[in-house]
Amino acid sequence: MYVPANVVTNNDLLKYMDTSDEWIQERTGIKERRYAHRTNETTTTMGVEAAKIAIERAGITPQDIDFIVFATLSPDYYFPGCGVLLQRAMQMKDVGALDVRNQCSGFVYALSVADQYIKTGMYKNILVVGAEKHSFGLDFSTRGRNVSVIFGDGAGAVVLQPTEPATGSGPGILSTHLHSDGNNAEILAMYNPGTHANHWVEQRLADFDEAEVGEMFMSHAMIDNAQNFPFMDGPSVFKVAVEKFPAVIMEALTANGYQTSDISLLIPHQANLRISQFVQKKLGLSDNQVYNNIQKFGNTTAASVPIALCEAWEQGKVKEGDLVCLAAFGSGFTWASALLRW
Ligand SMILES: CC(C)(COP(=O)(O)OP(=O)(O)OC[C@H]1O[C@@H](n2cnc3c(N)ncnc32)[C@H](O)[C@@H]1OP(=O)(O)O)[C@@H](O)C(=O)NCCC(=O)NCCS
């Protein structure tokens, strides 16, 4: 994992918006988050820092990587994706680089893709990265406070390699489970810049009817009306999240003949501490069975699961033979889980 050095406390946010440490902690559990250096750090450079550690711990070199999967919603460029920038920065061979656009579920989706390539025997060393630089594009005025206080920057990475067939006792990814429901796409979304031209939304975003060719992608009206920032209907997201998280965790357990008591550690996407606590209670898991670190890093979207996995492993909370469940839910909506024998 890699997180920027710059720690931003809840009180630090008071200079931009009307909020309070008490409100943020009570509603989200977050005490502080990290913000990348404004100009020296990007989503890709943070991904590179995490990837260097993952590759070193795997005992290989960047030249051994034969496929890259990079998950982010905050790419350095609209296109090309961060995967190729990482390939260049790490001087890797001209291997395939796939960018995954699944927001908070991005890392679990990316892991699932990599898992299939490993299981078919196509690749032997796959680098899977989740990284975000949220701080570049949040509404730091009071208007955007329901979103801005939640998100933080950082990156996590893993190297996936083949093991003996994962039968339940040996190490490996036992199964992955992916879902989507686009009916709620606009509930948690960044509409602009984009090509939608109000096709999907009833509310009039910017003034596309008046816009000339060439003024549709990014306009002064979008900026004047703060429509270039993420939008979130927090309570609606909360309601669906607390339903889908337990469902997709149970799906993974049931598919492999396990029950909740078999989980050594659940690593949920760090969306909100209240969501994690709700899931823990609903599944009857003990405090030792669930890992949370949103207090320190906020919600780092595609980076949150690998950052939490890395921390948990470094703290000795993920040991050989453990049954580890990763689970995520987010914009799309998309949700996903992975069951691993460590
Ligand atoms: C965002 C979230 C923390 C808001 O908490 P909530 O209890 O639902 O709060 P609401 O949005 O209903 O807002 C309650 C009040 O707090 C205010 N408020 C919102 N953000 C605030 C902030 N940062 N500081 C202070 N007050 C804030 C609102 O303006 C509202 O005021 P009002 O009652 O006077 O209108 C919560 O909905 C949530 O966590 N949702 C899930 C979001 C999530 O996980 N997103 C990531 C996707 S994986």
mmCIF file of C-alpha atoms and ligand atoms in Angstrom:
data_model
loop_
_atom_site.group_PDB
_atom_site.id
_atom_site.type_symbol
_atom_site.label_atom_id
_atom_site.label_comp_id
_atom_site.label_asym_id
_atom_site.label_seq_id
_atom_site.Cartn_x
_atom_site.Cartn_y
_atom_site.Cartn_z
ATOM 1 C CA MET A 1 0.000 0.000 0.000
ATOM 2 C CA TYR A 2 0.975 3.602 -0.431
ATOM 3 C CA VAL A 3 -0.696 6.641 1.060
ATOM 4 C CA PRO A 4 0.478 10.243 0.677
ATOM 5 C CA ALA A 5 2.302 11.835 3.603
ATOM 6 C CA ASN A 6 -0.163 14.720 3.872
ATOM 7 C CA VAL A 7 -2.635 13.978 6.692
ATOM 8 C CA VAL A 8 -5.862 16.000 6.552
ATOM 9 C CA THR A 9 -7.908 15.920 9.763
ATOM 10 C CA ASN A 10 -11.607 16.674 10.015
ATOM 11 C CA ASN A 11 -10.720 19.978 11.645
ATOM 12 C CA ASP A 12 -8.479 20.834 8.674
ATOM 13 C CA LEU A 13 -11.603 20.715 6.473
ATOM 14 C CA LEU A 14 -13.207 23.518 8.500
ATOM 15 C CA LYS A 15 -11.218 26.066 6.582
ATOM 16 C CA TYR A 16 -13.077 25.115 3.387
ATOM 17 C CA MET A 17 -16.598 24.196 4.514
ATOM 18 C CA ASP A 18 -19.129 24.308 7.298
ATOM 19 C CA THR A 19 -18.748 20.918 8.974
ATOM 20 C CA SER A 20 -17.471 19.506 12.250
ATOM 21 C CA ASP A 21 -15.224 16.766 13.527
ATOM 22 C CA GLU A 22 -18.156 15.499 15.569
ATOM 23 C CA TRP A 23 -20.536 15.243 12.565
ATOM 24 C CA ILE A 24 -17.978 13.465 10.399
ATOM 25 C CA GLN A 25 -16.936 10.983 13.086
ATOM 26 C CA GLU A 26 -20.493 10.240 14.152
ATOM 27 C CA ARG A 27 -21.843 9.676 10.618
ATOM 28 C CA THR A 28 -18.817 8.059 8.957
ATOM 29 C CA GLY A 29 -16.235 7.074 11.573
ATOM 30 C CA ILE A 30 -13.578 9.045 9.705
ATOM 31 C CA LYS A 31 -11.014 10.988 11.763
ATOM 32 C CA GLU A 32 -8.539 11.836 9.015
ATOM 33 C CA ARG A 33 -7.601 11.059 5.434
ATOM 34 C CA ARG A 34 -4.585 11.616 3.177
ATOM 35 C CA TYR A 35 -4.406 14.022 0.246
ATOM 36 C CA ALA A 36 -1.854 13.536 -2.497
ATOM 37 C CA HIS A 37 0.670 16.241 -3.242
ATOM 38 C CA ARG A 38 -1.144 18.591 -5.581
ATOM 39 C CA THR A 39 1.351 18.385 -8.435
ATOM 40 C CA ASN A 40 3.934 15.702 -7.612
ATOM 41 C CA GLU A 41 1.564 12.791 -7.032
ATOM 42 C CA THR A 42 -1.061 11.324 -9.331
ATOM 43 C CA THR A 43 -3.282 8.269 -9.179
ATOM 44 C CA THR A 44 -0.712 6.422 -11.286
ATOM 45 C CA THR A 45 2.349 7.467 -9.261
ATOM 46 C CA MET A 46 0.659 6.294 -6.060
ATOM 47 C CA GLY A 47 -0.234 3.043 -7.820
ATOM 48 C CA VAL A 48 3.407 2.687 -8.837
ATOM 49 C CA GLU A 49 4.586 3.099 -5.224
ATOM 50 C CA ALA A 50 2.176 0.399 -4.028
ATOM 51 C CA ALA A 51 3.106 -1.846 -6.986
ATOM 52 C CA LYS A 52 6.842 -1.601 -6.200
ATOM 53 C CA ILE A 53 6.222 -2.992 -2.709
ATOM 54 C CA ALA A 54 3.875 -5.734 -3.941
ATOM 55 C CA ILE A 55 6.355 -6.826 -6.622
ATOM 56 C CA GLU A 56 9.247 -6.834 -4.155
ATOM 57 C CA ARG A 57 7.263 -8.865 -1.608
ATOM 58 C CA ALA A 58 6.335 -11.340 -4.347
ATOM 59 C CA GLY A 59 10.079 -11.823 -4.944
ATOM 60 C CA ILE A 60 9.929 -10.828 -8.600
ATOM 61 C CA THR A 61 10.842 -7.760 -10.679
ATOM 62 C CA PRO A 62 8.663 -5.432 -12.773
ATOM 63 C CA GLN A 63 9.940 -7.261 -15.880
ATOM 64 C CA ASP A 64 8.301 -10.452 -14.633
ATOM 65 C CA ILE A 65 4.817 -8.928 -14.676
ATOM 66 C CA ASP A 66 2.873 -10.244 -17.665
ATOM 67 C CA PHE A 67 -0.430 -8.396 -17.245
ATOM 68 C CA ILE A 68 -1.641 -5.242 -15.486
ATOM 69 C CA VAL A 69 -5.149 -4.557 -14.199
ATOM 70 C CA PHE A 70 -5.606 -1.028 -12.841
ATOM 71 C CA ALA A 71 -8.818 0.011 -11.075
ATOM 72 C CA THR A 72 -9.631 3.678 -10.503
ATOM 73 C CA LEU A 73 -12.357 6.293 -10.922
ATOM 74 C CA SER A 74 -9.872 9.158 -10.795
ATOM 75 C CA PRO A 75 -7.489 8.484 -13.687
ATOM 76 C CA ASP A 76 -4.613 10.794 -14.592
ATOM 77 C CA TYR A 77 -6.159 11.292 -18.032
ATOM 78 C CA TYR A 78 -9.692 10.870 -19.385
ATOM 79 C CA PHE A 79 -7.812 8.531 -21.729
ATOM 80 C CA PRO A 80 -5.503 6.611 -21.968
ATOM 81 C CA GLY A 81 -5.901 4.761 -18.686
ATOM 82 C CA CYS A 82 -3.540 4.525 -15.739
ATOM 83 C CA GLY A 83 -2.444 0.987 -16.676
ATOM 84 C CA VAL A 84 -0.276 2.152 -19.549
ATOM 85 C CA LEU A 85 1.162 5.017 -17.491
ATOM 86 C CA LEU A 86 2.164 2.527 -14.826
ATOM 87 C CA GLN A 87 3.638 0.212 -17.475
ATOM 88 C CA ARG A 88 5.776 3.112 -18.705
ATOM 89 C CA ALA A 89 6.745 4.371 -15.247
ATOM 90 C CA MET A 90 7.845 0.895 -14.111
ATOM 91 C CA GLN A 91 9.622 0.131 -17.395
ATOM 92 C CA MET A 92 7.729 -3.104 -17.815
ATOM 93 C CA LYS A 93 7.631 -5.183 -20.974
ATOM 94 C CA ASP A 94 4.889 -4.289 -23.477
ATOM 95 C CA VAL A 95 2.382 -6.421 -21.596
ATOM 96 C CA GLY A 96 -1.373 -5.907 -21.673
ATOM 97 C CA ALA A 97 -2.766 -3.182 -19.420
ATOM 98 C CA LEU A 98 -6.459 -3.170 -18.587
ATOM 99 C CA ASP A 99 -8.237 -0.344 -16.786
ATOM 100 C CA VAL A 100 -11.286 -1.215 -14.701
ATOM 101 C CA ARG A 101 -14.068 1.349 -14.150
ATOM 102 C CA ASN A 102 -16.035 -0.057 -11.264
ATOM 103 C CA GLN A 103 -15.521 2.575 -8.587
ATOM 104 C CA CYS A 104 -15.704 1.191 -5.034
ATOM 105 C CA SER A 105 -16.008 -2.373 -6.361
ATOM 106 C CA GLY A 106 -13.115 -1.754 -8.761
ATOM 107 C CA PHE A 107 -10.458 -3.717 -6.916
ATOM 108 C CA VAL A 108 -12.608 -6.824 -6.389
ATOM 109 C CA TYR A 109 -13.679 -6.684 -10.043
ATOM 110 C CA ALA A 110 -10.015 -6.296 -11.088
ATOM 111 C CA LEU A 111 -8.982 -9.202 -8.873
ATOM 112 C CA SER A 112 -11.702 -11.332 -10.421
ATOM 113 C CA VAL A 113 -10.460 -10.574 -13.950
ATOM 114 C CA ALA A 114 -6.879 -11.404 -12.967
ATOM 115 C CA ASP A 115 -8.042 -14.597 -11.251
ATOM 116 C CA GLN A 116 -9.589 -15.880 -14.482
ATOM 117 C CA TYR A 117 -6.376 -15.282 -16.444
ATOM 118 C CA ILE A 118 -4.387 -17.115 -13.771
ATOM 119 C CA LYS A 119 -6.848 -20.011 -13.681
ATOM 120 C CA THR A 120 -6.804 -20.448 -17.472
ATOM 121 C CA GLY A 121 -3.002 -20.460 -17.362
ATOM 122 C CA MET A 122 -2.706 -17.476 -19.685
ATOM 123 C CA TYR A 123 -0.594 -15.353 -17.300
ATOM 124 C CA LYS A 124 1.709 -16.149 -14.387
ATOM 125 C CA ASN A 125 2.357 -12.803 -12.666
ATOM 126 C CA ILE A 126 -0.483 -10.312 -12.749
ATOM 127 C CA LEU A 127 -0.250 -6.928 -11.093
ATOM 128 C CA VAL A 128 -3.599 -5.709 -9.748
ATOM 129 C CA VAL A 129 -3.725 -2.095 -8.581
ATOM 130 C CA GLY A 130 -6.408 0.072 -7.024
ATOM 131 C CA ALA A 131 -5.565 3.766 -6.673
ATOM 132 C CA GLU A 132 -7.366 7.089 -6.301
ATOM 133 C CA LYS A 133 -6.589 10.763 -6.160
ATOM 134 C CA HIS A 134 -9.976 12.038 -5.014
ATOM 135 C CA SER A 135 -8.654 15.300 -3.634
ATOM 136 C CA PHE A 136 -8.208 16.728 -7.140
ATOM 137 C CA GLY A 137 -11.902 16.851 -7.912
ATOM 138 C CA LEU A 138 -14.150 17.321 -4.897
ATOM 139 C CA ASP A 139 -16.392 20.269 -4.132
ATOM 140 C CA PHE A 140 -14.673 21.760 -1.090
ATOM 141 C CA SER A 141 -17.410 24.304 -0.492
ATOM 142 C CA THR A 142 -20.213 23.648 2.013
ATOM 143 C CA ARG A 143 -22.403 22.638 -0.937
ATOM 144 C CA GLY A 144 -20.268 19.517 -1.507
ATOM 145 C CA ARG A 145 -19.570 18.604 2.114
ATOM 146 C CA ASN A 146 -21.668 15.406 2.187
ATOM 147 C CA VAL A 147 -19.292 13.921 -0.405
ATOM 148 C CA SER A 148 -15.995 15.706 0.201
ATOM 149 C CA VAL A 149 -15.507 14.743 3.841
ATOM 150 C CA ILE A 150 -15.746 11.045 3.026
ATOM 151 C CA PHE A 151 -13.059 10.537 0.407
ATOM 152 C CA GLY A 152 -9.278 10.193 0.632
ATOM 153 C CA ASP A 153 -6.319 9.392 -1.599
ATOM 154 C CA GLY A 154 -4.112 6.294 -1.707
ATOM 155 C CA ALA A 155 -3.208 3.094 -3.503
ATOM 156 C CA GLY A 156 -2.943 -0.635 -2.934
ATOM 157 C CA ALA A 157 -1.562 -3.422 -5.097
ATOM 158 C CA VAL A 158 -1.204 -7.177 -5.193
ATOM 159 C CA VAL A 159 0.630 -9.660 -7.383
ATOM 160 C CA LEU A 160 -1.412 -12.695 -8.369
ATOM 161 C CA GLN A 161 0.360 -15.946 -9.188
ATOM 162 C CA PRO A 162 -0.795 -19.533 -9.764
ATOM 163 C CA THR A 163 -0.869 -21.964 -6.847
ATOM 164 C CA GLU A 164 -1.961 -25.552 -6.654
ATOM 165 C CA PRO A 165 -5.680 -25.736 -7.485
ATOM 166 C CA ALA A 166 -7.549 -24.018 -4.681
ATOM 167 C CA THR A 167 -9.564 -26.879 -3.221
ATOM 168 C CA GLY A 168 -10.534 -25.255 0.018
ATOM 169 C CA SER A 169 -7.470 -26.090 2.050
ATOM 170 C CA GLY A 170 -4.620 -24.834 -0.171
ATOM 171 C CA PRO A 171 -4.017 -21.126 -0.783
ATOM 172 C CA GLY A 172 -5.825 -19.334 -3.578
ATOM 173 C CA ILE A 173 -8.867 -17.420 -4.661
ATOM 174 C CA LEU A 174 -11.763 -19.791 -4.077
ATOM 175 C CA SER A 175 -14.349 -17.751 -5.941
ATOM 176 C CA THR A 176 -15.387 -14.257 -6.953
ATOM 177 C CA HIS A 177 -18.916 -12.897 -7.331
ATOM 178 C CA LEU A 178 -19.760 -9.787 -9.342
ATOM 179 C CA HIS A 179 -23.029 -7.858 -9.640
ATOM 180 C CA SER A 180 -24.461 -4.664 -11.077
ATOM 181 C CA ASP A 181 -27.734 -2.762 -11.152
ATOM 182 C CA GLY A 182 -27.617 0.243 -13.445
ATOM 183 C CA ASN A 183 -31.055 1.423 -12.345
ATOM 184 C CA ASN A 184 -29.314 3.447 -9.678
ATOM 185 C CA ALA A 185 -26.458 4.769 -11.810
ATOM 186 C CA GLU A 186 -27.243 8.441 -11.168
ATOM 187 C CA ILE A 187 -27.511 8.142 -7.375
ATOM 188 C CA LEU A 188 -23.731 8.129 -6.977
ATOM 189 C CA ALA A 189 -22.058 9.537 -10.057
ATOM 190 C CA MET A 190 -19.878 12.159 -11.629
ATOM 191 C CA TYR A 191 -21.898 13.161 -14.705
ATOM 192 C CA ASN A 192 -19.487 15.649 -16.232
ATOM 193 C CA PRO A 193 -17.423 15.761 -18.275
ATOM 194 C CA GLY A 194 -19.152 13.077 -20.302
ATOM 195 C CA THR A 195 -21.113 12.451 -23.474
ATOM 196 C CA HIS A 196 -24.538 11.969 -21.850
ATOM 197 C CA ALA A 197 -26.077 15.280 -23.043
ATOM 198 C CA ASN A 198 -28.902 14.783 -20.497
ATOM 199 C CA HIS A 199 -29.938 11.541 -22.191
ATOM 200 C CA TRP A 200 -30.392 9.643 -18.918
ATOM 201 C CA VAL A 201 -31.363 12.297 -16.422
ATOM 202 C CA GLU A 202 -34.556 14.240 -16.014
ATOM 203 C CA GLN A 203 -32.926 17.072 -14.153
ATOM 204 C CA ARG A 204 -31.314 19.521 -16.596
ATOM 205 C CA LEU A 205 -27.575 19.359 -16.215
ATOM 206 C CA ALA A 206 -25.792 22.407 -17.593
ATOM 207 C CA ASP A 207 -27.477 23.813 -20.683
ATOM 208 C CA PHE A 208 -26.949 21.275 -23.405
ATOM 209 C CA ASP A 209 -29.920 22.521 -25.435
ATOM 210 C CA GLU A 210 -28.164 25.825 -25.982
ATOM 211 C CA ALA A 211 -24.687 24.382 -26.389
ATOM 212 C CA GLU A 212 -22.971 24.408 -29.755
ATOM 213 C CA VAL A 213 -20.934 21.536 -31.128
ATOM 214 C CA GLY A 214 -17.675 21.661 -29.210
ATOM 215 C CA GLU A 215 -19.290 23.092 -26.084
ATOM 216 C CA MET A 216 -20.961 19.902 -24.913
ATOM 217 C CA PHE A 217 -18.168 18.064 -23.154
ATOM 218 C CA MET A 218 -17.092 20.734 -20.741
ATOM 219 C CA SER A 219 -18.829 24.075 -20.500
ATOM 220 C CA HIS A 220 -18.749 27.225 -18.418
ATOM 221 C CA ALA A 221 -22.293 26.408 -17.272
ATOM 222 C CA MET A 222 -21.125 23.133 -15.767
ATOM 223 C CA ILE A 223 -18.499 24.923 -13.758
ATOM 224 C CA ASP A 224 -20.796 27.805 -12.801
ATOM 225 C CA ASN A 225 -23.393 25.312 -11.541
ATOM 226 C CA ALA A 226 -20.844 23.006 -9.825
ATOM 227 C CA GLN A 227 -21.865 20.117 -12.082
ATOM 228 C CA ASN A 228 -18.288 19.005 -12.561
ATOM 229 C CA PHE A 229 -18.183 17.324 -9.129
ATOM 230 C CA PRO A 230 -19.355 13.920 -7.906
ATOM 231 C CA PHE A 231 -22.988 13.689 -6.829
ATOM 232 C CA MET A 232 -24.197 11.356 -4.095
ATOM 233 C CA ASP A 233 -27.572 10.725 -2.519
ATOM 234 C CA GLY A 234 -25.978 9.416 0.680
ATOM 235 C CA PRO A 235 -29.017 7.983 2.460
ATOM 236 C CA SER A 236 -30.105 6.046 -0.674
ATOM 237 C CA VAL A 237 -26.600 4.638 -1.105
ATOM 238 C CA PHE A 238 -26.551 3.626 2.544
ATOM 239 C CA LYS A 239 -29.849 1.756 2.272
ATOM 240 C CA VAL A 240 -28.781 -0.376 -0.683
ATOM 241 C CA ALA A 241 -25.237 -0.906 0.614
ATOM 242 C CA VAL A 242 -26.371 -2.507 3.859
ATOM 243 C CA GLU A 243 -28.506 -4.936 1.867
ATOM 244 C CA LYS A 244 -25.987 -5.870 -0.864
ATOM 245 C CA PHE A 245 -22.871 -6.238 1.322
ATOM 246 C CA PRO A 246 -24.268 -9.089 3.454
ATOM 247 C CA ALA A 247 -25.897 -10.721 0.398
ATOM 248 C CA VAL A 248 -22.689 -10.879 -1.639
ATOM 249 C CA ILE A 249 -20.671 -12.086 1.369
ATOM 250 C CA MET A 250 -23.196 -14.878 1.997
ATOM 251 C CA GLU A 251 -23.108 -15.737 -1.712
ATOM 252 C CA ALA A 252 -19.342 -16.299 -1.502
ATOM 253 C CA LEU A 253 -19.626 -18.394 1.661
ATOM 254 C CA THR A 254 -22.509 -20.502 0.368
ATOM 255 C CA ALA A 255 -20.770 -21.135 -2.969
ATOM 256 C CA ASN A 256 -17.883 -22.716 -1.057
ATOM 257 C CA GLY A 257 -19.818 -24.492 1.680
ATOM 258 C CA TYR A 258 -18.806 -22.155 4.498
ATOM 259 C CA GLN A 259 -20.685 -20.138 7.074
ATOM 260 C CA THR A 260 -20.010 -16.798 8.728
ATOM 261 C CA SER A 261 -18.237 -18.426 11.685
ATOM 262 C CA ASP A 262 -15.631 -19.808 9.234
ATOM 263 C CA ILE A 263 -14.491 -16.315 8.179
ATOM 264 C CA SER A 264 -11.075 -15.502 9.655
ATOM 265 C CA LEU A 265 -11.245 -11.919 8.419
ATOM 266 C CA LEU A 266 -13.772 -9.907 6.443
ATOM 267 C CA ILE A 267 -12.230 -6.952 4.647
ATOM 268 C CA PRO A 268 -15.094 -4.772 3.493
ATOM 269 C CA HIS A 269 -14.628 -1.816 1.191
ATOM 270 C CA GLN A 270 -14.207 1.117 3.563
ATOM 271 C CA ALA A 271 -17.296 3.080 2.538
ATOM 272 C CA ASN A 272 -18.436 4.225 5.936
ATOM 273 C CA LEU A 273 -17.800 2.761 9.402
ATOM 274 C CA ARG A 274 -21.539 2.675 10.060
ATOM 275 C CA ILE A 275 -22.070 0.511 6.988
ATOM 276 C CA SER A 276 -19.331 -1.919 8.125
ATOM 277 C CA GLN A 277 -20.789 -2.071 11.632
ATOM 278 C CA PHE A 278 -24.246 -2.734 10.232
ATOM 279 C CA VAL A 279 -22.891 -5.574 8.064
ATOM 280 C CA GLN A 280 -20.937 -7.026 10.989
ATOM 281 C CA LYS A 281 -24.030 -7.046 13.174
ATOM 282 C CA LYS A 282 -26.276 -8.502 10.482
ATOM 283 C CA LEU A 283 -23.833 -11.377 9.873
ATOM 284 C CA GLY A 284 -23.121 -11.891 13.573
ATOM 285 C CA LEU A 285 -19.366 -11.414 13.156
ATOM 286 C CA SER A 286 -17.053 -10.602 16.069
ATOM 287 C CA ASP A 287 -14.811 -7.507 16.125
ATOM 288 C CA ASN A 288 -11.817 -9.771 15.391
ATOM 289 C CA GLN A 289 -13.463 -10.984 12.179
ATOM 290 C CA VAL A 290 -13.816 -7.553 10.549
ATOM 291 C CA TYR A 291 -11.065 -5.134 9.545
ATOM 292 C CA ASN A 292 -11.734 -1.403 9.423
ATOM 293 C CA ASN A 293 -9.302 1.441 8.822
ATOM 294 C CA ILE A 294 -11.584 4.125 7.387
ATOM 295 C CA GLN A 295 -10.846 6.127 10.541
ATOM 296 C CA LYS A 296 -7.337 6.872 9.182
ATOM 297 C CA PHE A 297 -7.802 7.000 5.432
ATOM 298 C CA GLY A 298 -11.436 7.820 4.666
ATOM 299 C CA ASN A 299 -13.034 6.106 1.688
ATOM 300 C CA THR A 300 -10.331 5.517 -0.919
ATOM 301 C CA THR A 301 -12.701 3.774 -3.353
ATOM 302 C CA ALA A 302 -10.752 1.289 -5.541
ATOM 303 C CA ALA A 303 -7.775 1.499 -3.167
ATOM 304 C CA SER A 304 -9.620 0.780 0.068
ATOM 305 C CA VAL A 305 -9.728 -3.036 -0.070
ATOM 306 C CA PRO A 306 -6.034 -3.535 -0.992
ATOM 307 C CA ILE A 307 -4.930 -0.886 1.549
ATOM 308 C CA ALA A 308 -6.943 -2.629 4.273
ATOM 309 C CA LEU A 309 -5.683 -6.055 3.165
ATOM 310 C CA CYS A 310 -2.083 -4.825 3.295
ATOM 311 C CA GLU A 311 -2.468 -3.279 6.741
ATOM 312 C CA ALA A 312 -4.210 -6.351 8.100
ATOM 313 C CA TRP A 313 -1.458 -8.603 6.711
ATOM 314 C CA GLU A 314 1.293 -6.364 8.125
ATOM 315 C CA GLN A 315 -0.401 -6.499 11.543
ATOM 316 C CA GLY A 316 -0.461 -10.308 11.452
ATOM 317 C CA LYS A 317 -4.237 -10.406 11.100
ATOM 318 C CA VAL A 318 -4.076 -12.365 7.832
ATOM 319 C CA LYS A 319 -2.167 -15.599 8.314
ATOM 320 C CA GLU A 320 -1.450 -18.652 6.237
ATOM 321 C CA GLY A 321 -4.541 -20.854 6.010
ATOM 322 C CA ASP A 322 -6.964 -18.068 6.943
ATOM 323 C CA LEU A 323 -10.283 -17.746 5.158
ATOM 324 C CA VAL A 324 -10.423 -14.114 4.021
ATOM 325 C CA CYS A 325 -13.461 -12.477 2.472
ATOM 326 C CA LEU A 326 -13.210 -9.267 0.448
ATOM 327 C CA ALA A 327 -16.436 -7.428 -0.282
ATOM 328 C CA ALA A 328 -17.322 -4.151 -1.935
ATOM 329 C CA PHE A 329 -20.265 -2.014 -2.951
ATOM 330 C CA GLY A 330 -20.418 1.293 -4.750
ATOM 331 C CA SER A 331 -21.371 3.507 -7.647
ATOM 332 C CA GLY A 332 -23.136 1.765 -10.512
ATOM 333 C CA PHE A 333 -24.428 0.252 -8.371
ATOM 334 C CA THR A 334 -21.891 -2.518 -8.507
ATOM 335 C CA TRP A 335 -21.054 -4.956 -5.754
ATOM 336 C CA ALA A 336 -18.706 -7.906 -5.493
ATOM 337 C CA SER A 337 -16.982 -10.369 -3.203
ATOM 338 C CA ALA A 338 -13.979 -12.658 -3.260
ATOM 339 C CA LEU A 339 -13.274 -15.570 -0.944
ATOM 340 C CA LEU A 340 -9.589 -16.368 -0.439
ATOM 341 C CA ARG A 341 -7.677 -19.075 1.357
ATOM 342 C CA TRP A 342 -4.509 -17.202 2.371
HETATM 343 C C1 LIG B 1 -23.170 10.643 3.449
HETATM 344 C C2 LIG B 1 -23.707 10.252 4.797
HETATM 345 C C3 LIG B 1 -22.561 10.156 5.794
HETATM 346 C C4 LIG B 1 -24.660 11.336 5.261
HETATM 347 O O1 LIG B 1 -25.203 10.987 6.498
HETATM 348 P P1 LIG B 1 -26.762 11.073 6.716
HETATM 349 O O2 LIG B 1 -26.992 10.771 8.140
HETATM 350 O O3 LIG B 1 -27.412 10.202 5.691
HETATM 351 O O4 LIG B 1 -27.011 12.600 6.461
HETATM 352 P P2 LIG B 1 -27.947 13.338 5.402
HETATM 353 O O5 LIG B 1 -27.345 13.276 4.041
HETATM 354 O O6 LIG B 1 -29.344 12.848 5.577
HETATM 355 O O7 LIG B 1 -27.811 14.789 5.946
HETATM 356 C C5 LIG B 1 -28.152 15.141 7.284
HETATM 357 C C6 LIG B 1 -27.793 16.574 7.525
HETATM 358 O O8 LIG B 1 -26.367 16.718 7.645
HETATM 359 C C7 LIG B 1 -25.905 17.735 6.761
HETATM 360 N N1 LIG B 1 -24.559 17.431 6.305
HETATM 361 C C8 LIG B 1 -24.194 16.712 5.214
HETATM 362 N N2 LIG B 1 -22.856 16.630 5.154
HETATM 363 C C9 LIG B 1 -22.371 17.293 6.222
HETATM 364 C C10 LIG B 1 -21.070 17.546 6.695
HETATM 365 N N3 LIG B 1 -19.976 17.085 6.068
HETATM 366 N N4 LIG B 1 -20.928 18.255 7.820
HETATM 367 C C11 LIG B 1 -22.006 18.713 8.498
HETATM 368 N N5 LIG B 1 -23.267 18.504 8.085
HETATM 369 C C12 LIG B 1 -23.454 17.795 6.960
HETATM 370 C C13 LIG B 1 -26.905 17.764 5.640
HETATM 371 O O9 LIG B 1 -26.888 19.028 5.012
HETATM 372 C C14 LIG B 1 -28.202 17.513 6.385
HETATM 373 O O10 LIG B 1 -28.629 18.711 6.966
HETATM 374 P P3 LIG B 1 -30.188 19.066 7.059
HETATM 375 O O11 LIG B 1 -30.787 17.968 7.874
HETATM 376 O O12 LIG B 1 -30.172 20.382 7.720
HETATM 377 O O13 LIG B 1 -30.676 19.092 5.642
HETATM 378 C C15 LIG B 1 -24.459 8.905 4.759
HETATM 379 O O14 LIG B 1 -25.656 9.071 4.023
HETATM 380 C C16 LIG B 1 -23.661 7.830 4.146
HETATM 381 O O15 LIG B 1 -22.629 7.446 4.664
HETATM 382 N N6 LIG B 1 -24.123 7.256 3.038
HETATM 383 C C17 LIG B 1 -23.400 6.258 2.332
HETATM 384 C C18 LIG B 1 -22.365 6.931 1.501
HETATM 385 C C19 LIG B 1 -21.281 6.037 1.046
HETATM 386 O O16 LIG B 1 -20.923 5.090 1.684
HETATM 387 N N7 LIG B 1 -20.748 6.388 -0.081
HETATM 388 C C20 LIG B 1 -19.683 5.709 -0.648
HETATM 389 C C21 LIG B 1 -20.182 4.736 -1.637
HETATM 390 S S1 LIG B 1 -19.491 3.217 -1.439
#
